[in-house]
mmCIF file of C-alpha atoms in Angstrom:
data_model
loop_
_atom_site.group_PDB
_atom_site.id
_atom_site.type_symbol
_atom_site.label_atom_id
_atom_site.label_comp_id
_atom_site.label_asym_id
_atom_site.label_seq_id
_atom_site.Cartn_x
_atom_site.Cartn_y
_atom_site.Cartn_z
ATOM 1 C CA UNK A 1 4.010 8.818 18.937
ATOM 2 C CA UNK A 2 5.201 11.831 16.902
ATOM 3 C CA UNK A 3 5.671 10.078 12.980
ATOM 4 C CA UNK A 4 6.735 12.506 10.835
ATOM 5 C CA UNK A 5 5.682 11.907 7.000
ATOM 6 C CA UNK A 6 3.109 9.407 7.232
ATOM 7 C CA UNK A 7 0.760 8.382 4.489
ATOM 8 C CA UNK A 8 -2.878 8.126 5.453
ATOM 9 C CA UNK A 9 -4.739 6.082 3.415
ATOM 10 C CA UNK A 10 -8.402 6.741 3.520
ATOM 11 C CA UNK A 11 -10.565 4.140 2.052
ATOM 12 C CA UNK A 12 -14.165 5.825 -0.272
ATOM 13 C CA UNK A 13 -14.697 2.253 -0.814
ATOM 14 C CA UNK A 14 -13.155 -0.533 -1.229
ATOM 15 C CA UNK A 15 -15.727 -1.890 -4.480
ATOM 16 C CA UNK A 16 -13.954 -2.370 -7.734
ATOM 17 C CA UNK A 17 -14.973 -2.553 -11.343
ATOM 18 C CA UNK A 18 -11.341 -4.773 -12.423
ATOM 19 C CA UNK A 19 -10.690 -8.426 -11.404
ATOM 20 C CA UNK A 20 -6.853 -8.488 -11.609
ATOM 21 C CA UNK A 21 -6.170 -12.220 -10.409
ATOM 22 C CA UNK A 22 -3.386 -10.149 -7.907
ATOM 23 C CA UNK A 23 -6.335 -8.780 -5.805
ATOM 24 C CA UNK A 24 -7.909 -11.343 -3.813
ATOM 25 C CA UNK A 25 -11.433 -9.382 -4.745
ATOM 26 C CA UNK A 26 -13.538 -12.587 -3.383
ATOM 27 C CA UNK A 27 -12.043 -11.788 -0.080
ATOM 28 C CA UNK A 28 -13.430 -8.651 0.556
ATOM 29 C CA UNK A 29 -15.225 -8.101 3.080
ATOM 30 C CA UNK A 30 -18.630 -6.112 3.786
ATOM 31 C CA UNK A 31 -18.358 -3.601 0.986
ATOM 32 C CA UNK A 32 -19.862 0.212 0.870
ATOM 33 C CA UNK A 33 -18.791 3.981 0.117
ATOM 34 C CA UNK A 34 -17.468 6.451 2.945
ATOM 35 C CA UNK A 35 -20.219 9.025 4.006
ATOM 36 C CA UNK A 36 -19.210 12.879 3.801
ATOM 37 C CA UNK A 37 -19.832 12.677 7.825
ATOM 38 C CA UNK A 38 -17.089 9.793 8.388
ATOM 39 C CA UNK A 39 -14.932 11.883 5.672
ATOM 40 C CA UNK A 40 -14.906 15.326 7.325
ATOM 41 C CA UNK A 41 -14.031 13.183 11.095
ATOM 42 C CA UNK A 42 -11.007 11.507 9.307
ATOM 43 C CA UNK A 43 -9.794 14.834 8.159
ATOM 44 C CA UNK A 44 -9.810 16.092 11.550
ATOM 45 C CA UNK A 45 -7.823 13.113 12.693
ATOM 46 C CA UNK A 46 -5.324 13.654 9.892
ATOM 47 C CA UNK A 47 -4.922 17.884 10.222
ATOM 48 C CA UNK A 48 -4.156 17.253 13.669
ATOM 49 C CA UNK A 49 -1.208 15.563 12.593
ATOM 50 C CA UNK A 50 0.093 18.642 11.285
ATOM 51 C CA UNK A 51 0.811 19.017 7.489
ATOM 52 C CA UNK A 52 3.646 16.446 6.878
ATOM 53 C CA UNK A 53 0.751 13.986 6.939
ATOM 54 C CA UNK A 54 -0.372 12.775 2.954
ATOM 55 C CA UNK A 55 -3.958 11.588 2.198
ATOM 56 C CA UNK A 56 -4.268 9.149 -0.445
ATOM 57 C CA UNK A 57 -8.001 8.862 -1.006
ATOM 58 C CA UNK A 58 -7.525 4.786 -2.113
ATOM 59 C CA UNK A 59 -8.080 2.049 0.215
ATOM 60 C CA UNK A 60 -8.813 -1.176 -1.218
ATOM 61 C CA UNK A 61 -11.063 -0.274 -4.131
ATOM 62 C CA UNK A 62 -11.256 2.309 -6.878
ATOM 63 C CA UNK A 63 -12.088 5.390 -5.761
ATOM 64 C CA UNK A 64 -13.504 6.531 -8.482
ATOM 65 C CA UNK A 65 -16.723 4.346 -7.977
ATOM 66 C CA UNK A 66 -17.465 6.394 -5.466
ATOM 67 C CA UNK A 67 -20.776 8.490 -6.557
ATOM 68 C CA UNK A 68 -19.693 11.431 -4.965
ATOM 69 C CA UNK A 69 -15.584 10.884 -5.811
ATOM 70 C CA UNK A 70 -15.187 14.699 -7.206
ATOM 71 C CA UNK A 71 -16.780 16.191 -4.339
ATOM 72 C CA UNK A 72 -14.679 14.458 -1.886
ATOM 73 C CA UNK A 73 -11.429 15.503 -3.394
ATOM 74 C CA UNK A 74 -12.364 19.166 -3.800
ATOM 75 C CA UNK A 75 -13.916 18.589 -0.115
ATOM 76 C CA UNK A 76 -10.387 17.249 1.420
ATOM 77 C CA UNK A 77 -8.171 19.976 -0.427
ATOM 78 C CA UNK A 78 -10.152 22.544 0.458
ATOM 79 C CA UNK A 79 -10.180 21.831 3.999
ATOM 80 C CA UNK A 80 -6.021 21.375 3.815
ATOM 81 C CA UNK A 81 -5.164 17.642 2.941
ATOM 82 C CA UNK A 82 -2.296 16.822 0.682
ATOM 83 C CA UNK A 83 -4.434 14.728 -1.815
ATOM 84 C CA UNK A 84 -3.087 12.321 -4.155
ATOM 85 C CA UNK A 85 -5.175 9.323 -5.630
ATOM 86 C CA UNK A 86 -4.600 6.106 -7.336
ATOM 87 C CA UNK A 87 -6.868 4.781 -9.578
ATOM 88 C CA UNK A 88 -7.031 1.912 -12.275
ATOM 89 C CA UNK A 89 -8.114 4.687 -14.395
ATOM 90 C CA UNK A 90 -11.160 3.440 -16.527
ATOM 91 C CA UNK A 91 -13.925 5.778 -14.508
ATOM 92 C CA UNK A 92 -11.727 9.194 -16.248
ATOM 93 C CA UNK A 93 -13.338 11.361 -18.854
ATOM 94 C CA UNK A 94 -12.047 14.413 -19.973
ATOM 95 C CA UNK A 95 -14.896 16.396 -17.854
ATOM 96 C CA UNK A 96 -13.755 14.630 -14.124
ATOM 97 C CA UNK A 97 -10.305 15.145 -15.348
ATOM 98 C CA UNK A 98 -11.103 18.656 -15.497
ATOM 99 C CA UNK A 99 -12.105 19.248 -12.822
ATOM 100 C CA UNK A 100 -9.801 17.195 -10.731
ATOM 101 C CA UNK A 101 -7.298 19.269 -12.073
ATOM 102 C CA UNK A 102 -9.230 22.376 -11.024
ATOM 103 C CA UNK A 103 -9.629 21.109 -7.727
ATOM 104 C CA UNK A 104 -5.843 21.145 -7.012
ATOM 105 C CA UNK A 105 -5.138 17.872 -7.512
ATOM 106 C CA UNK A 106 -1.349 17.348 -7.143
ATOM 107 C CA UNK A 107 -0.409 13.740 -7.474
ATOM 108 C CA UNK A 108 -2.052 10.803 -8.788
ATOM 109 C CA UNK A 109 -1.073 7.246 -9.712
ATOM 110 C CA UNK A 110 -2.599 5.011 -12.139
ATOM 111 C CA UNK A 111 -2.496 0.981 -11.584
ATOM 112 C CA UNK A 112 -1.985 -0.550 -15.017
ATOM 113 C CA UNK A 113 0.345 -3.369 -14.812
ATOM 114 C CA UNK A 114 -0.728 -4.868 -18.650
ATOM 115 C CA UNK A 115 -1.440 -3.208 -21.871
ATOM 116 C CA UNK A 116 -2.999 -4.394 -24.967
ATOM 117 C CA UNK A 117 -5.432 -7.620 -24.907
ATOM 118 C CA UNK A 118 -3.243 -8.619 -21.613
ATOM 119 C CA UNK A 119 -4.801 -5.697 -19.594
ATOM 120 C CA UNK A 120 -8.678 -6.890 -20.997
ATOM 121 C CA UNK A 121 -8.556 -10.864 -19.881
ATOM 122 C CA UNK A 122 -6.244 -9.604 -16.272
ATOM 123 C CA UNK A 123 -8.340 -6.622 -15.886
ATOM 124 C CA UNK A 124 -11.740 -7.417 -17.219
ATOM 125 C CA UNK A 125 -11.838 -3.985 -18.796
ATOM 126 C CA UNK A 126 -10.840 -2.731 -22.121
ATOM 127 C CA UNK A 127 -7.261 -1.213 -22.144
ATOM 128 C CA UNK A 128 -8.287 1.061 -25.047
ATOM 129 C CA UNK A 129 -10.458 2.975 -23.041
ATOM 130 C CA UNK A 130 -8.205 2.935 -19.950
ATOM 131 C CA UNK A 131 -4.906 3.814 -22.076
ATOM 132 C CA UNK A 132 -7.006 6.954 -23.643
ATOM 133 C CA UNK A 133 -8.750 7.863 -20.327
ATOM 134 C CA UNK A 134 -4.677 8.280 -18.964
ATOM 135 C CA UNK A 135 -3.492 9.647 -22.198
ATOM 136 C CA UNK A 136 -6.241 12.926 -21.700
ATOM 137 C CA UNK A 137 -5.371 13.537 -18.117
ATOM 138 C CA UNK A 138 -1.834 13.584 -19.131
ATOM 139 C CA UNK A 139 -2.268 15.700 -21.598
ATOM 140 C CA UNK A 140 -4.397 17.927 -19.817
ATOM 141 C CA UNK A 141 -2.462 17.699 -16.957
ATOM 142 C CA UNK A 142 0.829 19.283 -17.649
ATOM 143 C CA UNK A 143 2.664 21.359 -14.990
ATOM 144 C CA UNK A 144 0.066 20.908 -12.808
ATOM 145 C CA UNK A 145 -0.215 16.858 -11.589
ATOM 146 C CA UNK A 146 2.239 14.776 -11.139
ATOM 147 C CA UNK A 147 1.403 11.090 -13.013
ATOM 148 C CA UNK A 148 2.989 8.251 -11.970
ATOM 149 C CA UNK A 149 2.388 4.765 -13.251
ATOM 150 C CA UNK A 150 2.276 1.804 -11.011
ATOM 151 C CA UNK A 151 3.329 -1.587 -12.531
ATOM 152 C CA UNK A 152 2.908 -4.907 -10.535
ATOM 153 C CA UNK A 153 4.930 -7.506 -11.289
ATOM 154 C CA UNK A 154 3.213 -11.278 -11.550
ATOM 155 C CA UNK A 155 3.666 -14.121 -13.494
ATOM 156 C CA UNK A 156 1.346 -12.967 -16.698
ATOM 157 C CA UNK A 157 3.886 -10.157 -17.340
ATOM 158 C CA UNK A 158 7.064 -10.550 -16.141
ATOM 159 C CA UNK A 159 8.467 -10.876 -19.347
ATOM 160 C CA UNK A 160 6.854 -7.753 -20.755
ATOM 161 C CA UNK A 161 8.019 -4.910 -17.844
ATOM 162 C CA UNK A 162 10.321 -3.305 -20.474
ATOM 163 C CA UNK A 163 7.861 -2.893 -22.875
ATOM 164 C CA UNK A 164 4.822 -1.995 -20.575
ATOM 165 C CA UNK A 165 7.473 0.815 -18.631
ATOM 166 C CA UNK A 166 8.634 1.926 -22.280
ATOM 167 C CA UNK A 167 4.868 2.034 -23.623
ATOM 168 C CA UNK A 168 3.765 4.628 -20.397
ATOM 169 C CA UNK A 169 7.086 6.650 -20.782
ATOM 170 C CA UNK A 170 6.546 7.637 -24.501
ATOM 171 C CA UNK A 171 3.093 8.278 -23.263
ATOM 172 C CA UNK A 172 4.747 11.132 -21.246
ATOM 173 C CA UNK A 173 3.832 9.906 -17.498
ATOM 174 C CA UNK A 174 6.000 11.615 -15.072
ATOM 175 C CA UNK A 175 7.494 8.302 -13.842
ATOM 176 C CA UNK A 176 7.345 4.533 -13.892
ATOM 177 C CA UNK A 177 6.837 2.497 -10.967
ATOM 178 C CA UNK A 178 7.401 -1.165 -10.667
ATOM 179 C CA UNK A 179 6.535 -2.952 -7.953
ATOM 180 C CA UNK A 180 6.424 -6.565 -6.635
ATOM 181 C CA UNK A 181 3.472 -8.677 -6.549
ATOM 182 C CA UNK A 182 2.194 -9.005 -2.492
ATOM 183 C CA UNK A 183 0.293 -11.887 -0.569
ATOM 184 C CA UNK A 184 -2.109 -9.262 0.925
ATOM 185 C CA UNK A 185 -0.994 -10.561 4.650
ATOM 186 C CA UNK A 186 -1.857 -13.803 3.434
ATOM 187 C CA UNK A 187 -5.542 -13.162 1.718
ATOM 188 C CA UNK A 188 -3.920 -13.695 -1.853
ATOM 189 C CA UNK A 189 -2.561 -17.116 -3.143
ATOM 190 C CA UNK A 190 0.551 -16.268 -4.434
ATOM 191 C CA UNK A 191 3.137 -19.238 -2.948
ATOM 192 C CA UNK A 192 5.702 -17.702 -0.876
ATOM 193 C CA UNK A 193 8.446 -20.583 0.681
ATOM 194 C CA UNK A 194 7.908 -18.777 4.341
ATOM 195 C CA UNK A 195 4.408 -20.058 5.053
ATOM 196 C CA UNK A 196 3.400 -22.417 6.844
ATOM 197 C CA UNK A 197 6.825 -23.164 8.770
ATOM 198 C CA UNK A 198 9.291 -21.210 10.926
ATOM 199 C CA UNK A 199 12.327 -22.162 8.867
ATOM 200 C CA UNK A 200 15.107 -19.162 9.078
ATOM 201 C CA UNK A 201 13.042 -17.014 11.150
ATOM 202 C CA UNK A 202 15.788 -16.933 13.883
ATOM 203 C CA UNK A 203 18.029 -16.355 11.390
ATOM 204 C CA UNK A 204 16.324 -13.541 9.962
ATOM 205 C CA UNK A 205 15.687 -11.435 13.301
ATOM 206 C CA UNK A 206 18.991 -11.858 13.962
ATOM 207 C CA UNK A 207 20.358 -10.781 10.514
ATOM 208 C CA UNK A 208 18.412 -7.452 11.563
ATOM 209 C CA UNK A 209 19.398 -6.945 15.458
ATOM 210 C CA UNK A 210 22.646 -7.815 14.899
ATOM 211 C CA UNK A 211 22.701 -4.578 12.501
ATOM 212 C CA UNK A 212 20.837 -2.576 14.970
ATOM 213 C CA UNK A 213 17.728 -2.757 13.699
ATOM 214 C CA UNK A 214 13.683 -3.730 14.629
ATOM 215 C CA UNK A 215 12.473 -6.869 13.180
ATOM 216 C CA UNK A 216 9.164 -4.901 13.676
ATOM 217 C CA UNK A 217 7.172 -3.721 10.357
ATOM 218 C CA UNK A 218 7.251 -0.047 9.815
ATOM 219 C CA UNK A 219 3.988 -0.159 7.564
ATOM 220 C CA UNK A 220 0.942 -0.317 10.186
ATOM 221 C CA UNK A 221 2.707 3.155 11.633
ATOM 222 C CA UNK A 222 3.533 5.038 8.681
ATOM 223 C CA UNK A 223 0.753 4.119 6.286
ATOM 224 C CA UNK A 224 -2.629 4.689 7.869
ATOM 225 C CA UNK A 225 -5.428 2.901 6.683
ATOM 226 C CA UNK A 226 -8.913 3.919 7.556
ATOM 227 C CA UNK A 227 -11.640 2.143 5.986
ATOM 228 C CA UNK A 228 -14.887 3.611 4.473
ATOM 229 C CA UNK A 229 -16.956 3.165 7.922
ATOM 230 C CA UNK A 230 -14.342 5.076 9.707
ATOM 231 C CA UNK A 231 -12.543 2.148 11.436
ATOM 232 C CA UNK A 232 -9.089 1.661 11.602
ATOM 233 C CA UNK A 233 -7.382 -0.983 10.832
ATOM 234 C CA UNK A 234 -3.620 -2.682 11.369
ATOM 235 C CA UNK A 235 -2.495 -1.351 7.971
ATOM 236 C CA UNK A 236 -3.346 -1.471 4.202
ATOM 237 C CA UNK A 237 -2.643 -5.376 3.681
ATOM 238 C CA UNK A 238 -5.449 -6.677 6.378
ATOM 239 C CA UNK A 239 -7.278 -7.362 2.899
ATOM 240 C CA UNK A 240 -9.872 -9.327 4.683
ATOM 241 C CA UNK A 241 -10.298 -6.745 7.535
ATOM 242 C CA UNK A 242 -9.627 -8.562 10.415
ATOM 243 C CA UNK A 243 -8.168 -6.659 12.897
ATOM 244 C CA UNK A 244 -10.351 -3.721 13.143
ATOM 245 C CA UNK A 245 -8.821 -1.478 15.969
ATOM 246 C CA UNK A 246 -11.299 1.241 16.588
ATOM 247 C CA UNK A 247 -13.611 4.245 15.002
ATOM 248 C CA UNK A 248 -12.473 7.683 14.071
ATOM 249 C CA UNK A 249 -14.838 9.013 16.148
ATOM 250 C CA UNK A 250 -13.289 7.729 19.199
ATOM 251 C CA UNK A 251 -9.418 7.368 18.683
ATOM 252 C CA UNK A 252 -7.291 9.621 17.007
ATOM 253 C CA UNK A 253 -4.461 8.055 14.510
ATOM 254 C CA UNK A 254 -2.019 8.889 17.351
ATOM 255 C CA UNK A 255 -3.775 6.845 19.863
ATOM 256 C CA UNK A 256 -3.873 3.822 17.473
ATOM 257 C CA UNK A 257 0.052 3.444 17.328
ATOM 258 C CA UNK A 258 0.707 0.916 21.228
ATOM 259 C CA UNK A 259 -2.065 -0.952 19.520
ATOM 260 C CA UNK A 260 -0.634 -1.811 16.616
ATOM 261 C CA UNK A 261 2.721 -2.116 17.925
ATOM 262 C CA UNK A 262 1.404 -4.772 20.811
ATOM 263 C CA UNK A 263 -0.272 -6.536 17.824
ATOM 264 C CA UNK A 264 2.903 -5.891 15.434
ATOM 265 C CA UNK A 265 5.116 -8.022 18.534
ATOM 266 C CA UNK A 266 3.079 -10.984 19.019
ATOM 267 C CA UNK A 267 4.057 -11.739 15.224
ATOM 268 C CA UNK A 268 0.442 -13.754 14.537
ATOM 269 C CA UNK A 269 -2.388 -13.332 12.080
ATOM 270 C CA UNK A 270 -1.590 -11.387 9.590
ATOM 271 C CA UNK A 271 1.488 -10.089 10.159
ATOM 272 C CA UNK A 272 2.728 -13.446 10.542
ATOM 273 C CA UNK A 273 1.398 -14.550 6.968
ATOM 274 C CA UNK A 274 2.614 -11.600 5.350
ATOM 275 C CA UNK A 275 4.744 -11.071 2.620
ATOM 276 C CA UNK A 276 5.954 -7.844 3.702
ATOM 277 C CA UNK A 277 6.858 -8.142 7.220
ATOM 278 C CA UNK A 278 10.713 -7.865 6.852
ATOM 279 C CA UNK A 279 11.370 -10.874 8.557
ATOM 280 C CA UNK A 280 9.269 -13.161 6.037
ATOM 281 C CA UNK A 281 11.302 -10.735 3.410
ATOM 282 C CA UNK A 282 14.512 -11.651 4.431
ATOM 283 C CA UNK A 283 13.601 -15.811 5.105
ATOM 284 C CA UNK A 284 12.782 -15.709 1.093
ATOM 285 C CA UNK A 285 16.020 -14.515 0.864
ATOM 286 C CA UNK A 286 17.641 -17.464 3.071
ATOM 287 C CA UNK A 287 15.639 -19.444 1.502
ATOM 288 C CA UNK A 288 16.688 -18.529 -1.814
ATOM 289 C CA UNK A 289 20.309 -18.886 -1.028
ATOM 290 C CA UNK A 290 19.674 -22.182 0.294
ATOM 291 C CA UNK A 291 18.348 -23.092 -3.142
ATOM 292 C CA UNK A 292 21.575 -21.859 -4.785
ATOM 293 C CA UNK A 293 19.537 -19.102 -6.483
ATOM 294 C CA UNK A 294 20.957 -15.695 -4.706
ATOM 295 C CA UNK A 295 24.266 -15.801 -2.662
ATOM 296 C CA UNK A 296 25.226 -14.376 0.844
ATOM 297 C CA UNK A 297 25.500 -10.734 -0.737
ATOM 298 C CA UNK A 298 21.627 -10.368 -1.176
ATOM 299 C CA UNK A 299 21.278 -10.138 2.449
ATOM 300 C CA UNK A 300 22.633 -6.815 3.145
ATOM 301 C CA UNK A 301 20.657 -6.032 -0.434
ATOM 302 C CA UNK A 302 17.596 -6.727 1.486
ATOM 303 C CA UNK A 303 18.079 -5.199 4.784
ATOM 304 C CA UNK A 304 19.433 -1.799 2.649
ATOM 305 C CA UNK A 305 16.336 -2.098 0.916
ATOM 306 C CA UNK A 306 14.227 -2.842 3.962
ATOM 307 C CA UNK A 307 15.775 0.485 5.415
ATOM 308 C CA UNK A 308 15.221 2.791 2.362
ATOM 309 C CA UNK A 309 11.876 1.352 1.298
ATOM 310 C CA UNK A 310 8.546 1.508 2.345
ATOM 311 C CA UNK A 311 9.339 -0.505 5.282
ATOM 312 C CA UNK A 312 11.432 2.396 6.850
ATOM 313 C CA UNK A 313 13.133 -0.065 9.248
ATOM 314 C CA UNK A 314 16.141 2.719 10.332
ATOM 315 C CA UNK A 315 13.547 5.304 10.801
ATOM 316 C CA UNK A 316 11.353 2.717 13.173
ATOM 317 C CA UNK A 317 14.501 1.812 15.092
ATOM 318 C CA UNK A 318 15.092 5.232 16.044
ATOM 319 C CA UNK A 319 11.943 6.345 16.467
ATOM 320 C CA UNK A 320 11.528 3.063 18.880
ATOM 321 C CA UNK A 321 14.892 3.853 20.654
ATOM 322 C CA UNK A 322 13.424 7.165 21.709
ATOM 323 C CA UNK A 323 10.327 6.373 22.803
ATOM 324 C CA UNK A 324 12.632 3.741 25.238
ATOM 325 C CA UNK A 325 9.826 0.815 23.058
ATOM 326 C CA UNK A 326 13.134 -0.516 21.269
ATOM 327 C CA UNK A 327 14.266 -3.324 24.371
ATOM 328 C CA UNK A 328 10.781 -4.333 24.694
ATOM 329 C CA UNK A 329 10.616 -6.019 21.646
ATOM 330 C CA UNK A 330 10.152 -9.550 21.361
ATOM 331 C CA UNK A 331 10.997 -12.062 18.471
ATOM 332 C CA UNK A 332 9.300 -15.101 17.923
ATOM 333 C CA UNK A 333 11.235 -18.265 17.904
ATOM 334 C CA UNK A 334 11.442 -20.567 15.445
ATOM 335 C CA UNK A 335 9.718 -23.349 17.763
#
């Protein structure tokens, strides 16, 4: 299929120095680093999506672990990705700053989502050092990186997100994102009332056909992920890796897309399980208005947030219509 503006999110490793209690860490899976040879074949798989494709060198660690981190990102812009990064941060020093900077290094987002002696016991790393790590590429940055700051939401701080987005935008970040705390298709604990029933799935589906839209989740097609051994998998919430699809060697990202959709119908595993499939997205919204706590009104919230965010559901739809994919698709019951 011809996707335009996807993200590809190529894994250096997916090891991490933080143990934030909303990253199943436990549950990852054979860890390592991506080799220069694996890099330079996912490159070619990306370029020859033409240059509306974005590379965010992430994955499921910190990137910055990686012993040859600098190299790659000089590597990959040189050779014509659209780089960005995210990053907890703690790994900067004024010199890699540099020469990230010098590299071309456009975007980058930092995951701090505490401050303060929050951000050491959540983290296990001392904010100090983080919050002056940001505070020099910022500086040093200006006019040529854009910084974002991502924020997630959990229980530990949601009664701080004013004063953690207030702290990062007198620290003169470009912008403040903050985002909602995920299951990680099932991997992390968080209770979510759609598990383990079908309750309202019906009902959800046909909230969504009945406004002309795929129940299907947008997120295996437009965000890539390729993990440090060059395997594909079904998108960047199989924390535990299992549904591996193929090698970049063999399959181009193309060539990946009736895979995941076949796996995307049959509504099991993962996708099932996960928090972000819209369907389980709009059940905790039934079953929220069940419980007296939202009325009717937050459905059409969801699905017009479903369609503008990262789920992309109008964009799927059409691009499913035209492909003639869009009648094939088939809903699973609440039985």
């Amino acid at each position: 299929m011809k996707i335009a503006n996807r993200n590809i999110d190529i894994e250096l490793t997916n090891r991490c120095n933080a143990t934030c209690d909303f990253c199943p860490r436990e549950k990852t899976p054979k860890q390592g680093f991506m080799s220069l040879d694996v890099f330079d074949q996912v490159i070619d798989r990306v370029l020859a999506l033409g240059s509306h494709a974005k590379a965010s060198l992430t994955g499921l660690g910190e990137p910055m672990l990686h012993p040859h981190f600098l190299e790659f990102v000089s590597h990959g812009i040189q050779r014509g990705l659209n780089v960005d990064i995210v990053s907890n941060g703690s790994r900067l020093t004024p010199a890699l700053t540099m020469g990230l900077l010098d590299a071309g290094l456009k975007n980058v987002t930092f995951s701090v989502s505490d401050i303060g002696a929050a951000y050491d016991q959540i983290y296990g790393l001392p904010f100090e050092k983080t919050r002056d790590n940001i505070l020099e590429f910022v500086r040093q940055s200006r006019g040529r990186c854009h910084v974002q700051i991502t924020v997630v939401r959990h229980d530990g701080n949601a009664h701080q997100i004013d004063e953690i987005t207030q702290f990062w935008q007198q620290a003169g970040v470009d912008y403040v994102h903050v985002t909602r705390e995920e299951n990680r298709g099932g991997s992390h604990d968080k209770p979510f009332q759609f598990l383990g029933n079908r309750t309202h799935w019906r009902e959800a589906v046909d909230v969504l056909h009945n406004k002309g839209f795929t129940e299907l989740c947008a997120i295996a097609l437009y965000s890539v992920f390729i993990g440090w051994n060059g395997q594909y998998y079904l998108c960047c919430q199989d924390w535990e890796k299992k549904v591996p699809l193929g090698s970049v060697f063999d399959f181009s990202i193309e060539d990946m897309d009736p895979v995941k959709l076949a796996i995307n119908r049959k509504q099991k595993g993962i996708c099932q399980t996960c928090s972000m499939n819209p369907v389980n997205e709009l059940r905790e919204v039934l079953f929220d208005i069940d419980q007296g706590l939202r009325g009717r009104f937050a459905i059409a919230n969801k699905v017009n947030s479903l369609c503008s965010g990262a789920q992309r559901l109008e964009e799927l739809t059409q691009l499913l219509q035209a492909h003639g994919e869009f009648e094939q698709i088939i809903a699973v019951s609440e039985e």
